[in-house]
């Protein structure tokens, strides 16, 4: 559908307990076309065996077009050339090599053992059969078990008509909807597992450890909202007590991926963990965490931090992004899939007013933290770096491969016959893949010229200059009372040795602070007065000359109209008054470098294509 549509989003998301198929477009006919294709694909999938072996897993020759060589019987059979194949299988091998992802998945398996692995564990994937796949689909992927949401400016009657036509082909069924709950904790529990070593960080400081508490029922929207506020104050920002005592103190480099208040299940969980911990500091992390929580609850949460978070919520409701509908779906689906009315989660005004009323009584947030966190009913999950991890993983896969090969061989007179079968199946799959590329494509709907407006809405802009030298471009439109600002300070002949430092410079602007104000104070002001400020490297290649590139510093921000002067003042303060000569500056920059290096190798697994594209493009231009 990509070349037959004006779509601006098409994808499929796999979670631990649901699959979501979202799409988006700004063209009414295109929306109807895509909805028809999506409904047909999700409600009437072919689920062919060839799709299973291509997308899932199979055993086959690495290069089926090459003839086996050698005089030995083993080489004649081609057994040495057999490998595990499959799109998802190999994708997940790469994903599971990411230490951060692996940590999160193994943690999920410990805290909610009944939960599925959303992407699939390659070590378990090869136990799945085609019949099991079809039975699982029949059991769970019935429209009686689905949730359907549309958002946009098109009349909902048209959506309902299409949905009604598709759903009328099915009968209502009563399907078991098992809500997965976390384990019960009564006292401390510890889980230790092994993980890979990151070659870019010190080997002695690669432990990852976190502590988790069970929280309340996510169906209690008011309490869950209050706990989100409280835990955000504990964690978010350089001035947050847990950041200050755990990361700024040097115990670790950054938070583990499971850190935060998780409301995706029926029972919420709160986790705090650190990456880059030394072995001797692993028990100290939990000790410092518990002490910091006790002191914070005793001292109380700062009023201005609560006000800042409420201000951010107000801005979030007013700030309408291009993917607002998608964000809306992401916001309500956890509650919806756990049996909670999604409209309850959308009553933001009443939720916030209820919170303000409770908070005004005093001690509300501290009482909730005391209720859930002032105990040792915890799960401590630790991943230790193992130099043998990759080798052990490869050995396990090799053993599993030989087992699967023997299963195939046992069905044939000889190894040679078994290999011949696998090679022929691989060639048949290749032929089907090539022939299927255009098969049935004419059955797909497509947009016609008449479906596309000849004119797009005009965006009115006006230009001006400040003091005769700074060009300013204005756009005036409905923004829910928000002003958006973006500025570019262009570089001229920036040396290569300085260019590589620009990202670090931008990060440091948001980390060090000034002579007059700490970064914690500046962060509090940003939350109270703006919807966020950012600095970053900007480059634009000329469409007429690939050797000509403009580069510079980009800084952006947004604020309610009444707070625009404060936003400009904060931007000026950060740009001109950041104290790079302070005694803390060296320490802060070192922490930024350590945090950036931590897990840098992990990003290659999921972004390898991006690195390859950048490397290829590097030879075409100066940047």
Coordinates of C-alpha atoms in Angstrom, one line a residue:
X1 CA 0.0 0.0 0.0
X2 CA 2.9 2.4 0.4
X3 CA 3.0 3.5 -3.3
X4 CA -0.8 3.5 -3.5
X5 CA -1.5 5.8 -0.5
X6 CA -0.8 9.2 0.9
X7 CA -0.4 7.6 4.4
X8 CA 1.8 9.4 6.9
X9 CA 1.9 6.4 9.2
X10 CA 1.5 2.6 8.7
X11 CA 2.8 0.0 11.2
X12 CA 2.1 -2.9 13.5
X13 CA 3.1 -2.9 17.2
X14 CA 3.5 -6.1 19.2
X15 CA 3.2 -5.8 23.0
X16 CA 3.4 -8.4 25.7
X17 CA -0.4 -9.0 25.7
X18 CA -1.8 -7.4 22.5
X19 CA -1.0 -6.5 18.9
X20 CA -1.9 -3.1 17.5
X21 CA -2.3 -2.2 13.9
X22 CA -2.3 1.7 13.5
X23 CA -2.4 3.8 10.4
X24 CA -2.9 7.5 9.7
X25 CA -3.6 9.7 6.7
X26 CA -5.0 13.2 6.0
X27 CA -6.9 12.2 2.9
X28 CA -10.5 11.0 3.4
X29 CA -10.5 8.4 0.6
X30 CA -7.1 7.2 1.6
X31 CA -8.4 6.6 5.1
X32 CA -11.3 4.5 3.8
X33 CA -8.9 2.5 1.5
X34 CA -6.5 1.8 4.4
X35 CA -9.2 0.9 6.8
X36 CA -10.6 -1.6 4.3
X37 CA -7.1 -3.2 3.8
X38 CA -6.3 -3.2 7.6
X39 CA -9.7 -4.8 8.5
X40 CA -9.3 -7.5 5.8
X41 CA -5.7 -8.2 6.8
X42 CA -6.4 -8.4 10.5
X43 CA -9.7 -10.2 10.4
X44 CA -9.0 -12.6 7.4
X45 CA -5.2 -13.3 7.4
X46 CA -4.1 -16.1 5.1
X47 CA -1.5 -17.4 7.7
X48 CA 0.2 -19.5 5.0
X49 CA 2.8 -22.0 6.1
X50 CA 5.3 -20.3 3.8
X51 CA 4.7 -17.0 5.7
X52 CA 5.4 -18.8 9.0
X53 CA 8.7 -20.2 7.8
X54 CA 9.7 -16.9 6.2
X55 CA 8.7 -14.6 9.0
X56 CA 9.0 -17.0 12.0
X57 CA 11.7 -19.6 11.8
X58 CA 13.1 -22.5 9.8
X59 CA 16.2 -24.5 9.3
X60 CA 17.8 -24.2 5.9
X61 CA 21.0 -23.9 3.9
X62 CA 22.6 -20.5 4.4
X63 CA 23.0 -20.1 0.6
X64 CA 20.5 -22.5 -1.1
X65 CA 21.7 -21.5 -4.6
X66 CA 25.2 -22.8 -3.8
X67 CA 26.0 -26.5 -4.4
X68 CA 27.5 -28.4 -1.4
X69 CA 31.2 -29.1 -1.9
X70 CA 33.7 -31.6 -0.5
X71 CA 34.2 -35.3 -0.6
X72 CA 33.2 -36.2 2.9
X73 CA 29.7 -37.6 3.6
X74 CA 28.9 -34.7 5.9
X75 CA 29.9 -32.1 3.3
X76 CA 27.9 -34.0 0.7
X77 CA 24.8 -33.8 2.8
X78 CA 25.3 -30.1 3.3
X79 CA 24.7 -30.4 7.1
X80 CA 27.5 -27.9 7.9
X81 CA 25.7 -25.3 5.8
X82 CA 22.4 -25.4 7.7
X83 CA 21.4 -22.4 9.9
X84 CA 18.4 -21.0 11.6
X85 CA 16.5 -18.6 9.4
X86 CA 13.5 -16.3 9.7
X87 CA 12.9 -12.6 9.6
X88 CA 11.6 -12.3 13.2
X89 CA 14.1 -14.9 14.5
X90 CA 17.1 -12.9 13.3
X91 CA 15.5 -9.5 14.3
X92 CA 15.1 -10.8 17.8
X93 CA 18.6 -12.2 17.9
X94 CA 19.8 -8.6 17.3
X95 CA 17.3 -7.2 19.8
X96 CA 18.3 -9.6 22.5
X97 CA 21.9 -8.7 22.1
X98 CA 21.1 -5.2 23.4
X99 CA 22.0 -5.4 27.0
X100 CA 19.4 -2.8 28.0
X101 CA 16.6 -4.6 26.2
X102 CA 17.7 -7.9 27.6
X103 CA 17.7 -6.5 31.1
X104 CA 14.2 -5.2 30.7
X105 CA 12.9 -8.5 29.2
X106 CA 14.4 -10.6 31.9
X107 CA 13.1 -8.3 34.6
X108 CA 9.6 -8.6 33.1
X109 CA 9.9 -12.3 33.2
X110 CA 10.7 -12.1 36.9
X111 CA 8.0 -9.6 37.9
X112 CA 5.2 -10.9 35.7
X113 CA 6.1 -14.5 34.8
X114 CA 2.8 -15.1 33.0
X115 CA 3.5 -12.3 30.6
X116 CA 4.5 -13.0 27.0
X117 CA 7.7 -11.9 25.4
X118 CA 6.5 -9.2 23.0
X119 CA 9.1 -9.8 20.3
X120 CA 9.9 -13.4 21.0
X121 CA 12.9 -15.1 22.6
X122 CA 15.0 -16.8 19.9
X123 CA 15.8 -19.6 22.3
X124 CA 12.1 -20.4 22.7
X125 CA 10.9 -19.3 19.2
X126 CA 12.2 -22.5 17.6
X127 CA 9.8 -24.6 19.7
X128 CA 6.8 -22.9 18.0
X129 CA 5.0 -24.9 15.3
X130 CA 2.8 -23.8 12.5
X131 CA -0.3 -25.5 14.0
X132 CA 0.4 -23.8 17.4
X133 CA 0.5 -20.4 15.6
X134 CA -2.9 -21.0 13.9
X135 CA -4.5 -22.3 17.1
X136 CA -3.2 -19.2 19.0
X137 CA -4.6 -16.9 16.4
X138 CA -8.0 -18.6 16.4
X139 CA -8.1 -18.4 20.2
X140 CA -7.1 -14.7 20.6
X141 CA -7.4 -12.8 17.3
X142 CA -11.2 -12.8 17.1
X143 CA -13.0 -9.4 16.8
X144 CA -14.8 -10.2 20.1
X145 CA -11.4 -9.8 21.6
X146 CA -10.5 -6.5 19.8
X147 CA -10.5 -2.8 20.7
X148 CA -11.1 -0.4 17.8
X149 CA -10.4 3.3 18.0
X150 CA -10.5 6.0 15.3
X151 CA -9.6 9.7 15.7
X152 CA -9.8 12.6 13.4
X153 CA -12.0 15.2 11.6
X154 CA -14.0 12.7 9.5
X155 CA -17.6 11.8 10.4
X156 CA -17.7 8.8 12.6
X157 CA -20.8 7.4 10.9
X158 CA -18.6 6.4 7.9
X159 CA -16.2 4.6 10.2
X160 CA -19.0 2.8 11.9
X161 CA -20.5 1.7 8.6
X162 CA -17.2 0.1 7.4
X163 CA -16.7 -1.5 10.8
X164 CA -20.2 -2.8 10.9
X165 CA -19.9 -4.4 7.5
X166 CA -16.7 -6.2 8.4
X167 CA -17.7 -7.3 11.9
X168 CA -21.1 -8.5 10.8
X169 CA -19.3 -11.5 9.2
X170 CA -18.5 -12.8 12.8
X171 CA -20.6 -13.9 15.7
X172 CA -20.0 -12.6 19.2
X173 CA -17.9 -15.1 21.2
X174 CA -17.1 -15.2 24.9
X175 CA -13.3 -15.3 25.0
X176 CA -11.2 -15.7 28.1
X177 CA -9.4 -12.5 28.8
X178 CA -6.8 -13.2 31.4
X179 CA -5.3 -10.1 32.9
X180 CA -1.7 -10.7 33.8
X181 CA -0.8 -9.6 37.3
X182 CA 2.7 -9.3 38.9
X183 CA 4.0 -11.7 41.5
X184 CA 3.1 -11.2 45.2
X185 CA 5.9 -9.9 47.4
X186 CA 6.1 -10.4 51.1
X187 CA 9.6 -9.5 52.1
X188 CA 12.7 -9.0 49.9
X189 CA 13.3 -11.2 46.9
X190 CA 16.5 -11.2 44.8
X191 CA 17.0 -12.4 41.2
X192 CA 20.4 -12.4 39.5
X193 CA 21.0 -13.1 35.8
X194 CA 23.9 -12.9 33.4
X195 CA 24.3 -10.4 30.5
X196 CA 26.8 -9.4 27.9
X197 CA 29.8 -7.1 28.3
X198 CA 29.9 -3.7 26.7
X199 CA 33.4 -3.2 25.2
X200 CA 33.1 0.7 25.4
X201 CA 32.7 0.9 29.2
X202 CA 34.9 -0.2 32.1
X203 CA 34.4 -4.0 32.6
X204 CA 34.3 -3.6 36.4
X205 CA 31.4 -1.2 36.3
X206 CA 28.8 -3.0 34.2
X207 CA 26.4 -4.3 36.7
X208 CA 22.8 -3.3 36.4
X209 CA 20.5 -3.5 39.4
X210 CA 17.0 -2.3 40.3
X211 CA 14.5 -2.5 43.2
X212 CA 10.8 -2.8 42.6
X213 CA 7.7 -2.2 44.7
X214 CA 4.1 -3.3 44.0
X215 CA 1.8 -0.4 43.9
X216 CA -2.0 0.0 43.7
X217 CA -4.7 -1.0 41.2
X218 CA -4.4 1.0 38.0
X219 CA -8.2 1.1 37.9
X220 CA -8.0 3.7 40.7
X221 CA -7.4 6.6 38.2
X222 CA -7.1 9.3 40.9
X223 CA -4.6 7.4 43.0
X224 CA -2.6 6.3 40.0
X225 CA -2.4 9.9 38.7
X226 CA -1.2 11.1 42.1
X227 CA 1.5 8.4 42.2
X228 CA 2.6 9.5 38.8
X229 CA 3.1 13.0 40.1
X230 CA 4.9 11.8 43.2
X231 CA 7.3 9.3 41.5
X232 CA 8.0 11.9 38.8
X233 CA 9.2 14.3 41.4
X234 CA 11.4 11.5 42.9
X235 CA 13.0 10.7 39.6
X236 CA 12.8 13.3 36.8
X237 CA 15.3 16.0 36.4
X238 CA 18.8 16.7 37.6
X239 CA 17.5 18.1 40.9
X240 CA 15.3 15.0 41.6
X241 CA 16.3 13.4 44.9
X242 CA 16.9 9.9 43.5
X243 CA 18.9 11.3 40.5
X244 CA 21.0 13.4 42.9
X245 CA 21.7 10.5 45.4
X246 CA 22.1 7.7 42.9
X247 CA 23.6 9.1 39.7
X248 CA 25.2 12.4 40.7
X249 CA 26.8 10.7 43.6
X250 CA 28.6 8.4 41.2
X251 CA 26.9 5.1 42.2
X252 CA 25.9 4.5 38.5
X253 CA 25.9 6.2 35.1
X254 CA 22.1 6.3 34.4
X255 CA 18.8 4.7 35.2
X256 CA 17.9 1.2 34.1
X257 CA 15.2 0.8 31.4
X258 CA 12.6 -0.4 33.9
X259 CA 13.0 2.7 36.1
X260 CA 9.7 4.5 36.7
X261 CA 6.1 4.1 37.6
X262 CA 4.6 1.5 35.2
X263 CA 0.8 1.4 34.8
X264 CA 0.7 -0.9 31.8
X265 CA -0.7 -3.7 33.9
X266 CA -3.7 -4.0 36.2
X267 CA -1.3 -3.6 39.1
X268 CA 1.2 -0.8 38.9
X269 CA 4.8 -1.3 39.8
X270 CA 7.5 1.2 40.7
X271 CA 11.1 0.5 39.9
X272 CA 14.4 2.3 40.4
X273 CA 17.6 1.0 39.1
X274 CA 21.1 1.9 37.9
X275 CA 23.4 1.0 35.0
X276 CA 27.2 1.2 35.3
X277 CA 27.4 -0.1 38.9
X278 CA 30.5 -1.8 40.3
X279 CA 30.0 -5.2 42.0
X280 CA 30.8 -3.8 45.5
X281 CA 28.2 -1.0 45.0
X282 CA 25.3 -3.3 44.0
X283 CA 23.9 -3.7 47.6
X284 CA 24.7 0.0 48.3
X285 CA 22.2 1.0 45.5
X286 CA 19.3 -0.4 47.3
X287 CA 20.5 0.9 50.6
X288 CA 20.9 4.5 49.3
X289 CA 17.5 4.2 47.5
X290 CA 15.7 3.2 50.7
X291 CA 17.4 6.0 52.7
X292 CA 16.6 8.6 50.1
X293 CA 12.9 7.6 50.0
X294 CA 12.7 7.7 53.8
X295 CA 14.3 11.2 54.0
X296 CA 12.2 12.5 51.1
X297 CA 8.9 11.3 52.7
X298 CA 9.9 12.7 56.0
X299 CA 10.9 16.1 54.5
X300 CA 8.0 16.3 52.1
X301 CA 7.7 17.1 48.4
X302 CA 8.3 20.7 47.3
X303 CA 5.2 22.6 46.4
X304 CA 6.9 24.3 43.4
X305 CA 7.8 21.0 41.9
X306 CA 4.2 19.8 42.1
X307 CA 3.1 23.1 40.5
X308 CA 5.7 22.6 37.8
X309 CA 4.4 19.2 36.9
X310 CA 0.8 20.4 36.9
X311 CA 1.9 23.2 34.5
X312 CA 3.5 20.6 32.2
X313 CA 0.2 18.7 32.2
X314 CA -1.7 21.8 31.2
X315 CA 0.8 22.4 28.4
X316 CA 0.6 18.8 27.3
X317 CA -3.2 19.1 26.9
X318 CA -2.9 22.3 24.9
X319 CA 0.1 21.1 22.8
X320 CA -1.4 19.4 19.7
X321 CA 1.2 17.5 17.8
X322 CA 0.9 15.9 14.3
X323 CA 0.6 12.5 16.0
X324 CA -1.9 13.6 18.7
X325 CA -4.3 10.8 17.8
X326 CA -1.6 8.2 18.0
X327 CA -0.5 9.5 21.4
X328 CA -4.2 9.4 22.5
X329 CA -4.3 5.7 21.7
X330 CA -1.1 5.0 23.5
X331 CA -2.4 6.8 26.6
X332 CA -5.7 4.9 26.9
X333 CA -4.7 1.4 25.8
X334 CA -3.1 0.2 29.0
X335 CA -6.2 0.9 31.0
X336 CA -8.5 -0.3 28.2
X337 CA -6.8 -3.7 27.8
X338 CA -6.9 -4.2 31.6
X339 CA -10.7 -3.8 31.8
X340 CA -10.8 -0.1 32.7
X341 CA -13.2 2.2 30.9
X342 CA -11.0 4.3 28.5
X343 CA -13.2 7.3 28.9
X344 CA -12.4 7.4 32.6
X345 CA -8.7 7.9 31.7
X346 CA -9.6 10.8 29.4
X347 CA -11.4 12.9 32.1
X348 CA -8.3 15.0 32.6
X349 CA -10.0 18.1 34.0
X350 CA -11.9 16.2 36.7
X351 CA -8.8 14.1 37.5
X352 CA -6.6 17.2 38.0
X353 CA -9.3 19.0 40.0
X354 CA -9.7 16.0 42.3
X355 CA -6.0 15.8 42.7
X356 CA -5.7 19.5 43.6
X357 CA -8.5 19.1 46.2
X358 CA -6.7 16.2 47.9
X359 CA -3.3 17.8 47.7
X360 CA -4.6 21.0 49.3
X361 CA -5.3 19.0 52.5
X362 CA -1.6 18.4 53.0
X363 CA 0.5 15.2 53.2
X364 CA -1.4 13.5 50.3
X365 CA 1.6 12.5 48.2
X366 CA 3.8 11.7 51.1
X367 CA 1.0 9.5 52.5
X368 CA 0.8 7.5 49.2
X369 CA 4.6 7.1 49.1
X370 CA 4.6 5.9 52.7
X371 CA 1.8 3.5 51.9
X372 CA 3.6 1.7 49.1
X373 CA 7.3 2.4 49.4
X374 CA 8.1 2.4 53.2
X375 CA 8.6 -1.4 53.3
X376 CA 11.0 -4.1 52.1
X377 CA 8.4 -6.0 50.1
X378 CA 10.7 -5.7 47.1
X379 CA 12.2 -7.5 44.1
X380 CA 15.9 -6.7 43.5
X381 CA 16.8 -7.6 40.0
X382 CA 20.5 -7.6 39.1
X383 CA 22.3 -8.4 35.8
X384 CA 26.0 -9.3 36.1
X385 CA 28.4 -8.9 33.1
X386 CA 29.7 -12.2 31.9
X387 CA 32.6 -12.5 29.5
X388 CA 31.3 -15.9 28.5
X389 CA 27.8 -14.7 27.7
X390 CA 28.1 -14.4 24.0
X391 CA 30.0 -17.7 23.7
X392 CA 27.4 -19.5 25.8
X393 CA 24.6 -18.1 23.7
X394 CA 26.3 -19.2 20.5
X395 CA 26.9 -22.7 22.0
X396 CA 23.2 -23.0 23.1
X397 CA 22.1 -22.0 19.6
X398 CA 24.4 -24.5 18.0
X399 CA 23.1 -27.3 20.2
X400 CA 19.5 -26.3 19.5
X401 CA 20.3 -26.2 15.8
X402 CA 21.7 -29.8 15.8
X403 CA 18.6 -31.0 17.7
X404 CA 16.3 -29.4 15.1
X405 CA 18.4 -30.9 12.3
X406 CA 18.1 -34.3 13.8
X407 CA 14.3 -34.0 14.0
X408 CA 14.3 -33.4 10.2
X409 CA 16.9 -36.2 9.5
X410 CA 14.8 -38.7 11.5
X411 CA 12.0 -38.3 8.9
X412 CA 14.3 -39.2 5.9
X413 CA 16.4 -42.3 4.9
X414 CA 19.6 -40.3 5.1
X415 CA 21.1 -36.9 6.0
X416 CA 21.6 -36.2 2.3
X417 CA 17.9 -36.7 1.6
X418 CA 17.0 -34.5 4.5
X419 CA 19.3 -31.7 3.3
X420 CA 18.0 -32.1 -0.2
X421 CA 14.5 -31.6 1.2
X422 CA 15.5 -28.5 3.1
X423 CA 17.3 -27.0 0.1
X424 CA 14.4 -27.6 -2.2
X425 CA 12.0 -26.0 0.3
X426 CA 14.4 -23.0 0.5
X427 CA 14.4 -22.7 -3.3
X428 CA 10.6 -23.0 -3.4
X429 CA 10.3 -20.2 -0.8
X430 CA 12.6 -18.0 -2.8
X431 CA 10.5 -18.6 -5.9
X432 CA 7.3 -17.8 -4.0
X433 CA 8.8 -14.7 -2.6
X434 CA 9.8 -13.4 -6.0
X435 CA 6.5 -14.4 -7.7
X436 CA 4.3 -13.0 -4.8
X437 CA 5.7 -9.5 -5.1
X438 CA 3.1 -8.5 -7.7
X439 CA 0.5 -11.3 -7.2
X440 CA -3.0 -9.9 -6.4
X441 CA -1.7 -6.3 -6.2
X442 CA -4.5 -5.2 -8.5
X443 CA -7.0 -6.1 -5.8
X444 CA -5.7 -3.4 -3.6
X445 CA -7.4 0.0 -3.6
X446 CA -5.5 3.0 -4.8
X447 CA -6.0 6.7 -4.9
X448 CA -6.9 8.5 -8.1
X449 CA -5.9 11.9 -9.2
X450 CA -9.5 13.0 -8.5
X451 CA -9.1 11.9 -4.8
X452 CA -6.3 14.3 -4.2
X453 CA -7.1 18.0 -3.7
X454 CA -5.5 20.2 -6.4
X455 CA -4.6 22.8 -3.7
X456 CA -3.4 22.3 -0.2
X457 CA -4.4 24.7 2.7
X458 CA -2.2 27.8 2.4
X459 CA 0.1 28.5 5.4
X460 CA 0.4 32.3 5.8
X461 CA 3.9 33.4 6.9
X462 CA 5.3 36.9 7.3
X463 CA 8.9 38.0 7.5
X464 CA 10.6 40.8 9.5
X465 CA 14.0 41.8 10.8
X466 CA 15.3 42.7 14.2
X467 CA 17.7 45.6 14.3
X468 CA 18.2 45.2 10.6
X469 CA 20.2 42.0 10.8
X470 CA 18.3 39.2 12.4
X471 CA 15.7 37.6 10.1
X472 CA 12.5 36.6 11.8
X473 CA 9.7 34.4 10.3
X474 CA 6.2 34.5 11.8
X475 CA 3.3 32.2 11.5
X476 CA 0.0 33.2 13.2
X477 CA -2.5 30.4 13.7
X478 CA -4.7 28.7 16.4
X479 CA -2.3 27.2 19.0
X480 CA -4.5 26.9 22.1
X481 CA -2.7 29.8 23.7
X482 CA 0.8 28.5 23.1
X483 CA 3.8 30.3 21.4
X484 CA 6.4 28.1 19.7
X485 CA 9.9 29.4 19.2
X486 CA 12.8 28.1 17.1
X487 CA 16.1 29.9 16.3
X488 CA 19.2 29.0 14.4
X489 CA 22.6 30.5 15.1
X490 CA 24.7 29.5 12.0
X491 CA 28.3 28.5 12.2
X492 CA 30.9 29.7 9.7
X493 CA 33.9 27.5 8.9
X494 CA 33.5 25.4 12.0
X495 CA 36.7 23.3 12.5
X496 CA 36.1 19.5 12.5
X497 CA 37.6 19.1 16.0
X498 CA 34.9 21.5 17.3
X499 CA 32.0 20.0 15.3
X500 CA 32.3 16.7 17.1
X501 CA 31.9 18.6 20.5
X502 CA 28.7 20.4 19.5
X503 CA 26.3 17.7 20.8
X504 CA 28.2 17.5 24.1
X505 CA 28.1 21.4 24.4
X506 CA 24.3 21.3 23.8
X507 CA 23.9 18.6 26.5
X508 CA 26.1 20.6 28.9
X509 CA 23.9 23.7 28.5
X510 CA 21.1 21.7 30.1
X511 CA 23.3 20.2 32.9
X512 CA 25.8 22.6 34.4
X513 CA 23.9 25.6 35.7
X514 CA 25.1 29.2 36.1
X515 CA 26.9 31.2 38.7
X516 CA 23.6 32.5 40.1
X517 CA 21.4 29.4 39.7
X518 CA 21.9 25.6 40.0
X519 CA 20.5 23.4 37.3
X520 CA 17.9 22.2 39.7
X521 CA 16.6 25.8 40.1
X522 CA 16.7 26.3 36.3
X523 CA 14.8 23.1 35.7
X524 CA 12.1 24.1 38.2
X525 CA 11.7 27.4 36.3
X526 CA 11.5 25.7 33.0
X527 CA 8.7 23.4 34.3
X528 CA 6.9 26.4 35.8
X529 CA 7.3 28.7 32.8
X530 CA 7.7 26.6 29.6
X531 CA 6.8 23.4 27.9
X532 CA 10.5 22.6 27.5
X533 CA 13.7 24.1 26.0
X534 CA 16.2 22.3 23.9
X535 CA 19.5 22.8 22.1
X536 CA 20.9 20.8 19.3
X537 CA 23.2 20.6 16.2
X538 CA 21.6 21.7 13.0
X539 CA 22.7 21.0 9.4
X540 CA 21.1 21.5 6.1
X541 CA 22.5 20.4 2.8
X542 CA 21.9 22.5 -0.3
X543 CA 19.5 20.9 -2.8
X544 CA 21.7 22.3 -5.6
X545 CA 25.2 21.4 -4.3
X546 CA 25.9 18.4 -2.2
X547 CA 29.2 19.9 -1.2
X548 CA 27.6 22.9 0.4
X549 CA 26.2 22.5 3.9
X550 CA 24.9 25.1 6.3
X551 CA 25.3 24.2 10.0
X552 CA 24.7 25.8 13.3
X553 CA 23.1 25.7 16.7
X554 CA 19.3 25.2 17.0
X555 CA 17.4 26.1 20.1
X556 CA 13.7 25.7 20.6
X557 CA 11.0 26.2 23.2
X558 CA 7.3 26.6 23.8
X559 CA 5.3 28.4 26.4
X560 CA 1.9 29.8 27.2
X561 CA 1.6 33.2 25.7
X562 CA 1.8 34.9 29.2
X563 CA 5.1 33.1 29.8
X564 CA 6.9 34.0 26.6
X565 CA 9.2 36.7 28.1
X566 CA 10.2 34.2 30.8
X567 CA 11.0 31.6 28.1
X568 CA 13.2 34.0 26.2
X569 CA 15.0 35.0 29.5
X570 CA 15.7 31.3 30.3
X571 CA 17.1 30.7 26.8
X572 CA 19.3 33.7 27.2
X573 CA 20.5 32.6 30.6
X574 CA 21.4 29.1 29.5
X575 CA 23.2 30.3 26.3
X576 CA 25.2 33.1 27.8
X577 CA 25.6 32.4 31.6
X578 CA 26.3 28.6 31.8
X579 CA 29.3 28.4 34.1
X580 CA 31.7 26.1 32.3
X581 CA 34.5 27.2 34.7
X582 CA 32.7 26.1 37.9
X583 CA 34.1 23.3 40.1
X584 CA 31.1 21.1 39.2
X585 CA 31.4 21.6 35.4
X586 CA 34.1 19.0 34.9
X587 CA 32.2 16.4 37.0
X588 CA 29.0 17.1 35.1
X589 CA 30.6 16.8 31.7
X590 CA 32.3 13.5 32.8
X591 CA 28.8 12.2 33.8
X592 CA 27.4 13.2 30.5
X593 CA 30.1 11.3 28.7
X594 CA 29.7 8.2 30.9
X595 CA 26.0 8.2 30.4
X596 CA 26.4 8.5 26.6
X597 CA 29.0 5.7 26.5
X598 CA 26.8 3.5 28.7
X599 CA 25.0 1.1 26.4
X600 CA 26.3 2.9 23.2
X601 CA 27.1 -0.5 21.6
X602 CA 23.5 -1.6 22.3
X603 CA 22.2 1.0 20.0
X604 CA 24.0 -0.6 17.0
X605 CA 21.7 -3.7 17.1
X606 CA 18.5 -1.6 16.5
X607 CA 20.1 1.2 14.5
X608 CA 22.7 -0.6 12.4
X609 CA 21.0 0.5 9.2
X610 CA 21.1 4.1 10.3
X611 CA 24.9 3.9 10.9
X612 CA 25.3 2.3 7.5
X613 CA 23.3 5.1 5.8
X614 CA 25.3 7.8 7.5
X615 CA 28.6 6.1 6.7
X616 CA 27.6 5.8 3.0
X617 CA 26.4 9.4 2.9
X618 CA 29.6 10.7 4.5
X619 CA 31.4 10.3 1.3
X620 CA 29.0 12.5 -0.6
X621 CA 29.4 15.7 1.4
X622 CA 31.6 17.7 3.8
X623 CA 29.6 16.8 7.0

